[in-house]
Structure formats: C-alpha cells, structure tokens
Coordinates of C-alpha atoms in Angstrom, one line a residue:
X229 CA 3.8 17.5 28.7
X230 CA 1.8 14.3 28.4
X231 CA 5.0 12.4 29.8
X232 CA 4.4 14.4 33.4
X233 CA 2.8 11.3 34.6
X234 CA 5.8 9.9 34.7
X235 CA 8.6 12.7 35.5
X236 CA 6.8 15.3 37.4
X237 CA 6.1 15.7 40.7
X238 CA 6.4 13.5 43.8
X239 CA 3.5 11.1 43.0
X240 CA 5.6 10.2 39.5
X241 CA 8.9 8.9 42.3
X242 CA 8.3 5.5 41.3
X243 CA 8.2 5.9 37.7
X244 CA 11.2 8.0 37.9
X245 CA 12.8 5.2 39.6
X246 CA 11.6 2.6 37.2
X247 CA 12.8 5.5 34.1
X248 CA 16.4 5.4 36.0
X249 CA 16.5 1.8 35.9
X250 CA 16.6 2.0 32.0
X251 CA 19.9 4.7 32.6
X252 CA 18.0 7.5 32.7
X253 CA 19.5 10.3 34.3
X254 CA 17.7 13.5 36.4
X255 CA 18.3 15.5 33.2
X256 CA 17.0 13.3 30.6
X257 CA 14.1 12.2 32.8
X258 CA 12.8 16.1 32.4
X259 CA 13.4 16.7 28.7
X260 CA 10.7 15.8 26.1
X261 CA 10.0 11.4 25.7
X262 CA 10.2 10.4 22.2
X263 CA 9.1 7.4 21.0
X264 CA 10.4 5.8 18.4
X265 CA 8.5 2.9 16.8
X266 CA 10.9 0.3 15.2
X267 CA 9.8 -2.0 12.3
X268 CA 13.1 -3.7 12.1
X269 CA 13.5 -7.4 11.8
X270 CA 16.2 -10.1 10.0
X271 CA 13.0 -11.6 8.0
X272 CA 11.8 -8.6 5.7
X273 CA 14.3 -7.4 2.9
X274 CA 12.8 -3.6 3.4
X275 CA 13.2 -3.6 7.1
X276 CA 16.9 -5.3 7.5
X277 CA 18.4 -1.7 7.7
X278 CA 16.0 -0.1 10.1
X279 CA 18.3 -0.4 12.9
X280 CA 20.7 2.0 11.6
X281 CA 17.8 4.2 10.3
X282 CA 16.5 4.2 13.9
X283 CA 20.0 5.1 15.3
X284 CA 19.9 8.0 13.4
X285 CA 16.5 9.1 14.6
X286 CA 17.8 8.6 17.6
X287 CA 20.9 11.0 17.1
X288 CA 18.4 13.5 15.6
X289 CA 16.2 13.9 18.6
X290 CA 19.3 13.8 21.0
X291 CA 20.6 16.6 19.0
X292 CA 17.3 18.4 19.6
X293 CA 16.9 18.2 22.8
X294 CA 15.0 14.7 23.6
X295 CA 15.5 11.8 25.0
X296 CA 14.8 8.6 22.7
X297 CA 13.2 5.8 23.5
X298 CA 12.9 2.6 20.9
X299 CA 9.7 0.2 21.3
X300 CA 8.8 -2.5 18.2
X301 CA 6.3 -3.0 15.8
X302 CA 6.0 -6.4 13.9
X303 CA 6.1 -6.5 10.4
X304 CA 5.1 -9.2 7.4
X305 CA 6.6 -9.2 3.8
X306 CA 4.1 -9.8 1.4
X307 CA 6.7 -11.0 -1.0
X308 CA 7.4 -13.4 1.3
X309 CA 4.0 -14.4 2.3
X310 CA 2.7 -14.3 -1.2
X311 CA 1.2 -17.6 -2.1
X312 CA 0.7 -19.5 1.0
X313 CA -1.3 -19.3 4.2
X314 CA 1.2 -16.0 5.1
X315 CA -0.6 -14.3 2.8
X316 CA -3.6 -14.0 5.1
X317 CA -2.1 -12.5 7.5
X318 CA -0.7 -9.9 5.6
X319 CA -3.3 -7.2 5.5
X320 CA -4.3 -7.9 9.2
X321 CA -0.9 -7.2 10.5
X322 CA -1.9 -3.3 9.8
X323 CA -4.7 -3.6 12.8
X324 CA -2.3 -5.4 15.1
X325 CA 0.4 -2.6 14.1
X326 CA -1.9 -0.3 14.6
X327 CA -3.3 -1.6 17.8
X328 CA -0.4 -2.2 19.6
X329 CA 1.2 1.3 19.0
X330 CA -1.8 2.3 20.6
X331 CA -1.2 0.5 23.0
X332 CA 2.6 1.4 24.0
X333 CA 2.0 4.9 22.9
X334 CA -1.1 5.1 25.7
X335 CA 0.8 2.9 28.4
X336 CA 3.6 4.8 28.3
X337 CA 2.6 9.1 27.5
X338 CA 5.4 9.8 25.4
X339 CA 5.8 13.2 24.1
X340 CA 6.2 12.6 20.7
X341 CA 6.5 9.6 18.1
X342 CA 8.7 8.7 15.1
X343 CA 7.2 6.2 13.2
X344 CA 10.2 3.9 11.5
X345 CA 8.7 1.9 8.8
X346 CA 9.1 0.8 5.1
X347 CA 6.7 -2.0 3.3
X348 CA 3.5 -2.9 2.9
X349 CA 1.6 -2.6 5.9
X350 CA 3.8 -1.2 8.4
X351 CA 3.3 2.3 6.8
X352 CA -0.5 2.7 7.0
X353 CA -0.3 1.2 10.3
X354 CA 1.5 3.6 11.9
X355 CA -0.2 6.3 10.1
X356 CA -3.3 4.9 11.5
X357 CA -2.0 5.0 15.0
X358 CA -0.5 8.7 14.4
X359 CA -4.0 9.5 13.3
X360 CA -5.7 7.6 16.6
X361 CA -3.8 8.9 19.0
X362 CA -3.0 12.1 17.4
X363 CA -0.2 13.3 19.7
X364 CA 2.6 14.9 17.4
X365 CA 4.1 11.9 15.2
X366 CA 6.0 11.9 12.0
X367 CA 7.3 9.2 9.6
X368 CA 10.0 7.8 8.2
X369 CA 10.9 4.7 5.9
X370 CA 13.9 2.9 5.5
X371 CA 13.8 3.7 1.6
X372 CA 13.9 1.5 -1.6
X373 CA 15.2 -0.9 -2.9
X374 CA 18.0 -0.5 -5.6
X375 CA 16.7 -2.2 -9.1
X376 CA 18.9 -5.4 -10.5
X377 CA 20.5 -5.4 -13.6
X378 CA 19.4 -8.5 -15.6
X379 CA 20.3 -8.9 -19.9
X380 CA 20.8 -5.8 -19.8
X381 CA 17.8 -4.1 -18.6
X382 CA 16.6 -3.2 -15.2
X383 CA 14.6 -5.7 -12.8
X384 CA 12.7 -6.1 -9.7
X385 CA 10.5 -8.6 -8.0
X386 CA 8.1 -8.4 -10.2
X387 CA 10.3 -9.8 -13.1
X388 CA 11.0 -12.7 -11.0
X389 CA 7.2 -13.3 -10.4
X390 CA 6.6 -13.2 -14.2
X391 CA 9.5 -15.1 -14.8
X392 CA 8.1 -18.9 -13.1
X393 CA 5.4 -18.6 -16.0
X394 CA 8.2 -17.9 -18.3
X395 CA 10.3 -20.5 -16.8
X396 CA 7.4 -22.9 -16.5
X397 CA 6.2 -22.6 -20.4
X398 CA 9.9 -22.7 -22.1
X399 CA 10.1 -18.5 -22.5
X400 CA 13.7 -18.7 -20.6
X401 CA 15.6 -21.1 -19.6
X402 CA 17.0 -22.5 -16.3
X403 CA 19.8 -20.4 -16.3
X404 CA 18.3 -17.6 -17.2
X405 CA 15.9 -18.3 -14.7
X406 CA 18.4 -18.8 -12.2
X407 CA 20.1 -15.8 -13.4
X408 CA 16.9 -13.7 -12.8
X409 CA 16.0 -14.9 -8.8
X410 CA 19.8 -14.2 -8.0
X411 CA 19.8 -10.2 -9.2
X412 CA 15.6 -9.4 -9.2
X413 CA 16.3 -8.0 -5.6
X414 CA 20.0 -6.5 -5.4
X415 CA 19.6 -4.5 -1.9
X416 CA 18.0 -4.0 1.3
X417 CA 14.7 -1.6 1.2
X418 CA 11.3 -1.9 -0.2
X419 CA 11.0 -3.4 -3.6
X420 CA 12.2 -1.2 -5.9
X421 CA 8.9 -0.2 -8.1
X422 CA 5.6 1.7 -7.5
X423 CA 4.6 -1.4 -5.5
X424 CA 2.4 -1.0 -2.3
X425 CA 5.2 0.1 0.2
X426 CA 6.6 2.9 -2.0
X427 CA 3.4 4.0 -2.8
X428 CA 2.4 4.6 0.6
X429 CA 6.0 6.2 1.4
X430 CA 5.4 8.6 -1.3
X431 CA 1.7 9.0 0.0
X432 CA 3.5 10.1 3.7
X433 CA 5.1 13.0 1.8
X434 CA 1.7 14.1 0.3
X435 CA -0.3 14.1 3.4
X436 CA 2.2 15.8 5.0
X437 CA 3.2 13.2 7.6
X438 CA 6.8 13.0 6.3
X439 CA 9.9 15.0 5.1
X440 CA 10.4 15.4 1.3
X441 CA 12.5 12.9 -0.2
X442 CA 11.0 10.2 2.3
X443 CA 9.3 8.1 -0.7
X444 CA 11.9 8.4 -3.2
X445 CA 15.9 8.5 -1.3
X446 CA 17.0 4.7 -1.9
X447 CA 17.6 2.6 1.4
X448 CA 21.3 2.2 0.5
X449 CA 22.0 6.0 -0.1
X450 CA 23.7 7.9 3.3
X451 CA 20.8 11.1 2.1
X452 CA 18.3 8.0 3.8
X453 CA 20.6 8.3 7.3
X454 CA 20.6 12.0 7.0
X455 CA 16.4 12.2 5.7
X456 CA 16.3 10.2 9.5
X457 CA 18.2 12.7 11.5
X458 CA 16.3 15.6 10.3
X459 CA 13.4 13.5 11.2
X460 CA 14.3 13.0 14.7
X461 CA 15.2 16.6 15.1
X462 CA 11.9 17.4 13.3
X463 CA 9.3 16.0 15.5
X464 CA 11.0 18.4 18.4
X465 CA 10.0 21.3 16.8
X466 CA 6.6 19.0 16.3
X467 CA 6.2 18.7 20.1
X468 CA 7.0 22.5 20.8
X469 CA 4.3 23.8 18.3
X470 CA 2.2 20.5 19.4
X471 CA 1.1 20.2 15.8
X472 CA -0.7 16.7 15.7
X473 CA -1.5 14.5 12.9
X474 CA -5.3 16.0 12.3
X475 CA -3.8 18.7 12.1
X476 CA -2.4 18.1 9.2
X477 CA -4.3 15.0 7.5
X478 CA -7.2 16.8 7.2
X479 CA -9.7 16.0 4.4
X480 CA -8.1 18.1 2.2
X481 CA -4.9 16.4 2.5
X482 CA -6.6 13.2 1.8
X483 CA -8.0 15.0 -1.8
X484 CA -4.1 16.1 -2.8
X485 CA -3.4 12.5 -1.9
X486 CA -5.6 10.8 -4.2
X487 CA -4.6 13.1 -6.6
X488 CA -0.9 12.4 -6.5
X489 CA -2.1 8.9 -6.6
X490 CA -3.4 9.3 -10.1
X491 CA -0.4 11.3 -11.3
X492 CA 2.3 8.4 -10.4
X493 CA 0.0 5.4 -10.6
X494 CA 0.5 3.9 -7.2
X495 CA -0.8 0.4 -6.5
X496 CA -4.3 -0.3 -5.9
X497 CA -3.5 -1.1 -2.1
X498 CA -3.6 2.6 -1.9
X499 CA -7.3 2.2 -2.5
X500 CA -7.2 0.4 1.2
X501 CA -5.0 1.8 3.0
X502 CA -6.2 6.1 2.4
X503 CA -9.8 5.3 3.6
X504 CA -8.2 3.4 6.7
X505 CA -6.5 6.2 8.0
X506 CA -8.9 8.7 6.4
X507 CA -11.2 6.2 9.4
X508 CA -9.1 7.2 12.0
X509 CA -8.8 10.9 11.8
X510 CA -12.6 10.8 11.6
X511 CA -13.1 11.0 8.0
X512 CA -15.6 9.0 5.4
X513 CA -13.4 9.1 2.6
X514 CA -15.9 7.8 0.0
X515 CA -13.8 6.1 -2.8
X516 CA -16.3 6.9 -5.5
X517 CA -15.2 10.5 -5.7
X518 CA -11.6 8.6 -7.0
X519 CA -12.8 8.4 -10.5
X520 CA -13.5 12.4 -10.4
X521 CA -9.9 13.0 -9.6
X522 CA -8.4 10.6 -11.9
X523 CA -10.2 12.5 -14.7
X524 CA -8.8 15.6 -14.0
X525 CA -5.5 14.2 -12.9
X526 CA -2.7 13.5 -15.8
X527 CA -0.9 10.2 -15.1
X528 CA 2.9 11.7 -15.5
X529 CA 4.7 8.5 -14.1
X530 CA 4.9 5.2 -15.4
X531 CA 6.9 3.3 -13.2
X532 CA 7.2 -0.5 -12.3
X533 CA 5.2 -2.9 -12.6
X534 CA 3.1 -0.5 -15.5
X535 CA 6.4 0.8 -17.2
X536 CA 10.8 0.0 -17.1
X537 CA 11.6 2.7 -14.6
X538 CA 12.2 2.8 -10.9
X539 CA 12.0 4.4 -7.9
X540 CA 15.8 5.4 -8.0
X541 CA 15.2 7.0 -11.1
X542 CA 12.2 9.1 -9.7
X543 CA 14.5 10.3 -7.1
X544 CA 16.5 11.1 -10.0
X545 CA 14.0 12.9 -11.7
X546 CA 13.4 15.4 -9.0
X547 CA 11.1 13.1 -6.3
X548 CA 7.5 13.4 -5.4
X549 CA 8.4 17.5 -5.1
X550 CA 8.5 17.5 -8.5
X551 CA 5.6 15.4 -9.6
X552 CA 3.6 17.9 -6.6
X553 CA 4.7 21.0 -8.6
X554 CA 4.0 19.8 -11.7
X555 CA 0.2 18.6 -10.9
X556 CA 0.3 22.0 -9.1
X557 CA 0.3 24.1 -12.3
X558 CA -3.2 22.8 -13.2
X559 CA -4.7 23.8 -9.6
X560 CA -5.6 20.5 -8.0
X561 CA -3.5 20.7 -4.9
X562 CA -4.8 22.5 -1.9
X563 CA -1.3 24.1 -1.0
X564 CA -2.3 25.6 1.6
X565 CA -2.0 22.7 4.2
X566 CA 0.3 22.5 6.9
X567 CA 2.8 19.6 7.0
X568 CA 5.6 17.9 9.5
X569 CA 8.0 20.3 7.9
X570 CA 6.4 22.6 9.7
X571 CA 5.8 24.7 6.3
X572 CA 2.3 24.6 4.1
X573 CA 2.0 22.6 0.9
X574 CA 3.0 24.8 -1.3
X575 CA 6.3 26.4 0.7
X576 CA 7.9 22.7 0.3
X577 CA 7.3 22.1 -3.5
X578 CA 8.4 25.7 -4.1
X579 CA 11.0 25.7 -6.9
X580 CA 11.0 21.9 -7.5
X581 CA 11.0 21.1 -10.8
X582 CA 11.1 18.0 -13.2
X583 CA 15.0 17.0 -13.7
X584 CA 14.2 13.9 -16.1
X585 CA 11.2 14.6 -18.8
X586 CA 11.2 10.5 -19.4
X587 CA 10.5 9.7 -15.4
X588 CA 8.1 12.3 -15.1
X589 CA 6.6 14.1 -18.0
X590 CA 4.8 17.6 -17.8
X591 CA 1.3 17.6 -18.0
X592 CA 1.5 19.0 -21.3
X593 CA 2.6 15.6 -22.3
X594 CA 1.3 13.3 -20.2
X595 CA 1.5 9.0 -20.2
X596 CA -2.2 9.4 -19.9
X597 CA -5.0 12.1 -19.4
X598 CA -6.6 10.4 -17.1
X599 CA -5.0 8.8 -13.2
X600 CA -4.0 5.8 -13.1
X601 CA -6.5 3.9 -10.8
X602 CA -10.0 3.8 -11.6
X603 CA -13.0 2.6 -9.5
X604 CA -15.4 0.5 -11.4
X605 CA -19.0 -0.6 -10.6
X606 CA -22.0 -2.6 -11.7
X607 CA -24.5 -5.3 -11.3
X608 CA -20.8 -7.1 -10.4
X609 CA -19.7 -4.8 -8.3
X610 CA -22.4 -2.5 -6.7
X611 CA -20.3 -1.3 -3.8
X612 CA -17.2 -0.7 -6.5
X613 CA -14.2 -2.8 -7.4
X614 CA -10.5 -1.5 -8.0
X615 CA -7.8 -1.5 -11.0
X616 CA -4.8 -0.3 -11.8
X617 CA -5.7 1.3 -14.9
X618 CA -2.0 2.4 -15.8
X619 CA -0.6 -1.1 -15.8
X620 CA -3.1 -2.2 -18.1
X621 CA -2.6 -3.0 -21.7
X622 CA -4.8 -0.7 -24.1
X623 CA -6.5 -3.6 -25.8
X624 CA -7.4 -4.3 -22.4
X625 CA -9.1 -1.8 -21.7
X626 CA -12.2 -3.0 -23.1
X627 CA -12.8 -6.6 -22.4
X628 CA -15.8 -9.9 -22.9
X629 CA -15.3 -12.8 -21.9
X630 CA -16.5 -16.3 -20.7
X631 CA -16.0 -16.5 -17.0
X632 CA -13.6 -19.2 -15.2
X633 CA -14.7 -19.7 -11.5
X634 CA -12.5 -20.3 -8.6
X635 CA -12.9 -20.6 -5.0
X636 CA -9.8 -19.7 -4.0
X637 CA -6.4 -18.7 -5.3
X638 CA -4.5 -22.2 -5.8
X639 CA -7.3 -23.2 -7.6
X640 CA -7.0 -21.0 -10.2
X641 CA -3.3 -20.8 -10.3
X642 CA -3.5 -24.5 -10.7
X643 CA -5.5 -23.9 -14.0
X644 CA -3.1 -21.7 -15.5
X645 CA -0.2 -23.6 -14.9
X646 CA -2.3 -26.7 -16.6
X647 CA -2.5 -24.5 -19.5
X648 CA -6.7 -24.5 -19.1
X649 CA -6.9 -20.7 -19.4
X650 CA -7.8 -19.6 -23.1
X651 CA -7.5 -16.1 -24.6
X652 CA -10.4 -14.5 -24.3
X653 CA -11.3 -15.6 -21.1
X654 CA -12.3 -13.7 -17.4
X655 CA -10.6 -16.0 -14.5
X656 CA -13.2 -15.5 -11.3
X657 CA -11.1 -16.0 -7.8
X658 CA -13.9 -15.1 -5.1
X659 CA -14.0 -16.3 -1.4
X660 CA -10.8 -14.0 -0.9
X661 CA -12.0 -11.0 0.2
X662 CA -11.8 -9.7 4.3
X663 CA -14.4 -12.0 5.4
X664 CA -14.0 -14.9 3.1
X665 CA -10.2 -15.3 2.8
X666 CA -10.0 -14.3 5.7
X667 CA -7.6 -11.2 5.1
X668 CA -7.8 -10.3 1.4
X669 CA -4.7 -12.4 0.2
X670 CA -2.9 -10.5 -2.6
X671 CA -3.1 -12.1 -6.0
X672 CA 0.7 -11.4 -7.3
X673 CA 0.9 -15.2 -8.5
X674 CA -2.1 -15.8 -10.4
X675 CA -1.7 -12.2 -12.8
X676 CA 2.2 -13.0 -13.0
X677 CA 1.3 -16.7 -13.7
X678 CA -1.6 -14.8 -16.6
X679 CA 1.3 -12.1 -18.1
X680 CA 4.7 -14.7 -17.7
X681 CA 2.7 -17.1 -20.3
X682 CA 2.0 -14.9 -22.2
X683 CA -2.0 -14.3 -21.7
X684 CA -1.5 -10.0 -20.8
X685 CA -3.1 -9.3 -23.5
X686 CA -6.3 -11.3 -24.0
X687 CA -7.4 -12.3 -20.6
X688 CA -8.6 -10.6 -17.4
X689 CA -8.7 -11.4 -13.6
X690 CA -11.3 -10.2 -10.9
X691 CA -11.8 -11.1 -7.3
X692 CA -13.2 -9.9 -4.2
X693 CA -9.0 -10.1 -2.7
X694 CA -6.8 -7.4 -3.5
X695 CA -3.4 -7.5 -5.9
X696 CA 0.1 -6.7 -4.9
X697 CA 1.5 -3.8 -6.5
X698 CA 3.8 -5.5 -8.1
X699 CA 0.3 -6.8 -10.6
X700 CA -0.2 -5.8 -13.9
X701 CA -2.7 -6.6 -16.6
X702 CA -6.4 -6.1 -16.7
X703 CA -6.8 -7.5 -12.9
X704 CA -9.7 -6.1 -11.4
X705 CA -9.8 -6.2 -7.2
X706 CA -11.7 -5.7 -4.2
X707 CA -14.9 -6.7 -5.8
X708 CA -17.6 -5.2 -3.3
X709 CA -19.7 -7.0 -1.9
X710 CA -17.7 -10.1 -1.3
X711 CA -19.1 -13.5 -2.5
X712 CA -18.8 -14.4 2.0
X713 CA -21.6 -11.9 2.2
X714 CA -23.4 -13.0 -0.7
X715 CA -21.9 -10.5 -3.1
X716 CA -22.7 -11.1 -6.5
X717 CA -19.3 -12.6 -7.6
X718 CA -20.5 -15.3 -5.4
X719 CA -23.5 -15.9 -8.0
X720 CA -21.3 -16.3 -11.2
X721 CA -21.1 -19.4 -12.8
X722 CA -19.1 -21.3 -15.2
X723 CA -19.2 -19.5 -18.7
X724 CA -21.1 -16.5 -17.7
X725 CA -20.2 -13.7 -20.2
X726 CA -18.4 -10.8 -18.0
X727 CA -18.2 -7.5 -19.7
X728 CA -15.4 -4.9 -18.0
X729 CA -15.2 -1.4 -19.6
X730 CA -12.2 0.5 -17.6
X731 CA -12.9 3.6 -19.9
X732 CA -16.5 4.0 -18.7
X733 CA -15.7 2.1 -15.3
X734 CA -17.9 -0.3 -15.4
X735 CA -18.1 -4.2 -14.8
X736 CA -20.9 -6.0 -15.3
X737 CA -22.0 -10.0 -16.0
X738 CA -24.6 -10.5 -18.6
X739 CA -27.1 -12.4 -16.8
X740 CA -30.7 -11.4 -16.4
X741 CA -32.3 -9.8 -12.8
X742 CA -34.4 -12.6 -12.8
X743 CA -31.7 -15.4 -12.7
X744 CA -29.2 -13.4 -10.7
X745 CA -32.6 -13.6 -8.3
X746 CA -32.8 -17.2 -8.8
X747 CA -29.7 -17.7 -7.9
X748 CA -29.4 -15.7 -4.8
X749 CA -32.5 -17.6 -3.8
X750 CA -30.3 -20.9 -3.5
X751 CA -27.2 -19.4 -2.1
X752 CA -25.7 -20.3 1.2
X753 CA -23.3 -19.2 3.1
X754 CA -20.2 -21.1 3.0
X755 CA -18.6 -21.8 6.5
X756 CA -15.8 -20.0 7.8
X757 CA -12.5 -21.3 6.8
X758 CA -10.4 -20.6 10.0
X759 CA -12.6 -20.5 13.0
X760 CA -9.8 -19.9 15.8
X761 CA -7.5 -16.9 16.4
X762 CA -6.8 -13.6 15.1
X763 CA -8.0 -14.6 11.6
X764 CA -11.1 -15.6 13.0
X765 CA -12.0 -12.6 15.1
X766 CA -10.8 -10.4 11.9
X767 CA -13.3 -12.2 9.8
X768 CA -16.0 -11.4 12.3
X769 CA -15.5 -7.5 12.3
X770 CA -14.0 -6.3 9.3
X771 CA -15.6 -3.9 6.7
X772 CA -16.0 -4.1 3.4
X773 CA -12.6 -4.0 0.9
X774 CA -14.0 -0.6 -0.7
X775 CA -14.6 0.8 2.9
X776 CA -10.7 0.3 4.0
X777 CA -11.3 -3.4 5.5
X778 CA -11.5 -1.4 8.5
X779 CA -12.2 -3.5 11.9
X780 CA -15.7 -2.1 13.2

C-alpha cells in the first residue's frame, strides 16, 4: 500500500511512533490511510456544514475498514469576494488548492482520498489534484443551497445581485429591498442555482469522480449525510480495485461532460475549470470542439440564473441520472466508462427517468436545440471567447453596437450606475483577464448592474475576465487573447462598432486590418498592477483563459 512507508516494517518505527501520537492504535496503524480533504470554514455559506459532512465520511470509511484521517483545504466565496480586491483571488485559490493537496497527499502516502468540497473553486481543485496524483480519490460536496421564497416566487443570490440596480433606479423599494437580502440565501450549501459550484458538482457525477445524487441532494437534506457515508465506504472498495482517477476521467469522460454541460446549461466557468483538469490527467482538451457538441446536444434544463427553477427542484425531477438517460437516448454518451461507483456509465443511469417534464424536458421537446454554452471567435477573439448562450435573451442573440471602453471593472460599473450606458450599446471591461487582472475577476456586478436597470435586453458586455454563474444577459467572457498580452480587445476604442452573432458564434469589431495594424503599432504594455506575492507570481505563469488559466 503506498502508506507502507509509514506502517511497515522496522525502518517505518518512528513513524509508527509519531502515527500513535495522533491515538493511533497497532490495529488501525495497519488498515488502509484515508485522507480526507476538508473545505470547511465559518466564512463560506456552502462550506459551513462540511464538518458534519466530513464526520460522515469519516463513519463511512470506519465502517469499511479504514482509518480516517482529516487534513484542510482553504476555500474563497466568490459571492463574497465579488466586487472588491477578493475577487482576484478567487480563481487562483484553485492552484493553491490544488497545490497544497499535492502537497499533504505526497508528504503523507495515504491510501486513498475523499475529497470534501462544495463552491466555486474548491471542486476543480481537488479534481485537479485527484487527477495529479492519481492515487484512488473520490468526491463529495456538501450540497445546495435551499432557494428563498420572496413575493411569492423563488429566489437566490442572483435576485439580490439584480436587485441593487433595481433598488438603485426606483424598480423596488427599501423594504422590498431589505426584504430580498434577508431571504435571497435561506440555507447553508452552494447557491442554489446552476451557478459555478453546482455546475461543477453535477460535472463530478458525469466524469464519474462522484456518487449519483452528489450535484443535486440539497445541503440541508439527511440523503446529503447518507450520499457522504456511502462515499467514505466507497473509496475502500476504490483502494482494493486501485481504480484511480485516469482511470476514469479519460478523454471520453471529458466528451460526456461537455455534453451534459450543454444539456443543463451550466455556467461558463465550466469553460475553465474542464480544460484544467482535462491538463492534469494529460489531456489537451481543445475548447473549439464545444460548439460541435452543443449542436448536437438539446439544452433540456433551464435553471437559475437563465430560467425560475432550482437545484432542489432538479433533484426533484430525477437528478443529473435523469438528464444522463435522457441525452442517452440520442447516442452522445460514451456509457461505457467506468466510474467511482465502481459500475460503467451506463449501469448507473439504468432506469432513471425524468419525474418532472417542466425541470427537465425530453429531447423531443427541448428549451433549445442547441447546448447552452457556445464558443465564439473572430478578429475579437481569435483564440475564442465564452457565453452562456441559454441565459441570453433571444433578441440578444444577434447584436451591434457602439462600444464603451473600460479598464477595469469599477470603471464600468461606475457608468452604469451614472446612468451613462444607452440601449444599444457594447460595454468593453478588458485588463481583467489571468494576466491583466491578475486572476480573472468575475463580472456578477456589472451584468446584474446591466439586467437590474433594466438594459437585458438591448445591451451586451464582453471582457477578457470571466462571469459568475450567477450572470445572465448577452455577456460575453474570457475574450482570448487578453488586452495584457496585446489581445485585440486591448485595441478597441471608444465608439467602435462591435458586432456579436451567438447563432453563428462569432464576434467581431468592425475596424479595418490596416488600422487594427495601426493601432497595435502604438500599443504598450501596461505595467503590472500587483507586483508582489501570489498574485504576482500567478500573473507571470498563467495560460490563456480559453486554455484553463492553467499555471505553466
């Protein structure tokens, strides 16, 4: 076992002795070391019931025959950091998550690992590590967030988001305001739409790195304590087969997860996070082939932010089994892959069926024929840029307008507050991306500061930074190159016409060759905005956005 180092033999006496200072006995000292990574702290709303998710993963490998053994991973909310310096260190967190399970996982052999996680970054991360030091690992989250109850209609924190515009331009009032912020976010768990966390807890079930029902089962249900048992009791039977994660995130698991991408319309973050731990099992997953799937894939969900339904509700409806089975019956799942379960593909979705036709419709009558992120490119966006193309409004779709140039996000959120954002018009926010920002802020407050006043449906953002998945509207991300490597997003000016065509994925400005090469010709490089610390060394060796903002 790879913990011998540590239990075996006469030349592992003094880590024995140091392993029965912890309490451990002679008999647990020669069963199977599970580690269990723990994202739980008292600042993140997804992560405040981790501990007694953990204690159940701990009972679950007890019961199997291990002996458990908690070490930490940090964790940022990006609700929390959205808007302010936080924000930068949002996406960056996944490499030191990342890193530093490598780290514990490679000072200390354990046997096996159980990755405890719920929002935002803390998922890919571990995934990433599973993937790098592909010893036998599965995951579990701490589940979602329950949706609030406001005027009678569901909520969640994206309502709240919208609801400063609202606030700010007379559309509610204080106490309806007030109202809002106090129910927007009822429960512990990750917020409680297809936002970035529950996309990539859904994603875990796909790629067959987590048990069904891991996505969907709400944080504050007792099925989440039991889902974390059977997980702990799982990655036993994980160790004994030694089935490892590239083993079963092969390339072909990375295909059924794009596909089921399309098919619920997860946030664009996905977009990031796939290709970064596609990286790390040793795979170039090229992000072009994304609009190839999405036109073959229905879009059968249409859940918050693009639509009023909620995770709860696609639990409900028969979970990401159902959507699997249903997307099955055109042939574009490979269900022949092994997962965590221990069972293929196709031997976990068998018999799963759609329980609500409104949550998830059939392909036969789908929300849309085609997936719901698309990949768009052009003289803009060479490399590619990313959008949410189920969240956006159809006379969206298609879109010209007069460009509005910012430098960074305030500035532009600025303008709209001021009111100096006309229908019509494209707002620019560039010098955001990996490099530039550094760390690829999210841009939740500028698109809910565009839909709360009311400007949905006749304006569009774009920027080389990356949108929460809490954003809808016609905002158009991780515009590749970046304007800090010269990009041409840096080169747009002030009332340049910018032409997006989601149908036919393109996005382009409509300014000649010959003064986009005039321009480039007096373009410098602006200089760095944080120069010390992490930030600084991220800046230095992270990828592009469309390559995974992946640290070389």
């Amino acid at each position: 076992m790879r913990s011998d180092p540590l239990t075996k033999g006469i030349n592992a006496a003094p880590q024995r002795s140091l392993l029965k200072a912890l309490g451990l006995c002679d008999a647990e000292i020669g069963k199977p070391l599970i580690g269990i990574v723990s994202s739980k702290n008292d600042i993140v709303p997804g992560h405040m019931n981790l501990d007694k998710v953990v204690e159940a993963v701990k009972q679950g490998v007890a019961l199997a025959g291990g002996v458990p053994i908690v070490f930490p991973a940090i964790a940022v909310c990006d609700g929390l950091a959205m808007g302010h310096v936080g924000m930068k260190y949002s996406l960056v967190s996944r490499e030191l998550i990342c890193d530093s399970t490598e780290a514990m996982a490679m000072a200390h052999p354990f046997d096996g690992l159980v990755m405890v996680a719920a929002c935002d970054k803390n998922v890919p991360g571990l995934l990433m590590a599973a993937a790098r030091l592909n010893i036998p690992s599965i995951v579990v989250s701490g589940g979602a967030m329950l949706a609030g109850h406001f005027e009678g209609r569901k909520v969640s924190y994206s309502n709240i988001s919208e609801g400063v515009s609202q606030f700010r331009t007379g559309k509610i009032t204080k106490i309806q305001f007030e109202d809002l912020e106090n129910k927007a976010c009822p429960s512990c768990g990750s917020c409680s739409g297809m936002f970035t966390a529950n996309s990539m807890n859904c994603l875990s079930e796909v790629l067959g790195m987590a048990l069904p029902g891991n996505g969907t089962i709400p944080a504050v249900y007792s099925a989440r304590l039991r889902l974390a048992k059977e997980t702990g009791m799982k990655v036993m039977e994980l160790v004994e087969k030694n089935l490892c994660p590239r083993d079963i995130m092969t390339e072909k698991a990375f295909m059924n997860a794009l596909t089921i991408d399309m098919a619920l319309g997860c946030s664009t973050n996905s977009m990031l996070h796939l290709p970064a731990i596609a990286h790390e099992c040793g795979i170039d997953l090229d992000l072009s082939i994304a609009n190839e799937i999405s036109k073959k894939t229905p879009n059968l969900c249409h859940l918050a932010p693009a639509g009023n339904h909620f995770i709860e509700e696609l639990e409900d409806a028969g979970g990401i089994r159902a959507v699997m089975a249903e997307i099955n019956k055109l042939g574009l799942l490979d269900t022949t892959l092994m997962t965590v379960t221990g069972k293929t593909v196709g031997e976990n979705i068998a018999g799963a069926k759609i329980l609500d036709p409104e949550i998830i419709h059939s392909v036969e009558n789908p929300i849309s024929p085609e997936g719901g992120i698309a990949v768009l490119k052009g003289n803009l966006a060479p490399d590619g840029s990313v959008v949410k193309r189920a969240a956006v409004a159809p006379e969206m779709m298609q879109h010209k307008g007069k460009a509005r140039v910012y430098d960074c996000e305030e500035d532009a959120l600025n303008a709209i507050y001021a009111g100096q954002i006309n229908p019509g018009e494209v707002v620019v926010i560039r010098y955001e991306g990996p490099k530039g920002g550094p760390g690829m802020r999210e841009m939740l407050n500028p698109t809910s500061a565009i839909m709360g006043s009311g400007l949905g449906h006749c304006v569009a953002l774009i920027t080389d930074g990356r949108f929460s998945g809490a954003t809808r509207g016609a905002a158009i991300g991780h515009v590749s190159p970046e304007a800090a490597v010269g990009g041409p997003i840096a080169l747009v000016e002030e009332g340049d016409v910018i032409s997006i065509d989601i149908t036919n994925n393109t996005i382009s400005v409509e300014v000649s060759d010959e003064e986009m090469a005039r321009r480039r010709a007096q373009w410098k490089p602006r200089q760095p905005r944080v120069t010390t610390g992490y930030l600084s060394r991220y800046a230095k060796q992270v990828s592009s956005g469309m390559k995974g903002a992946v640290l070389s």
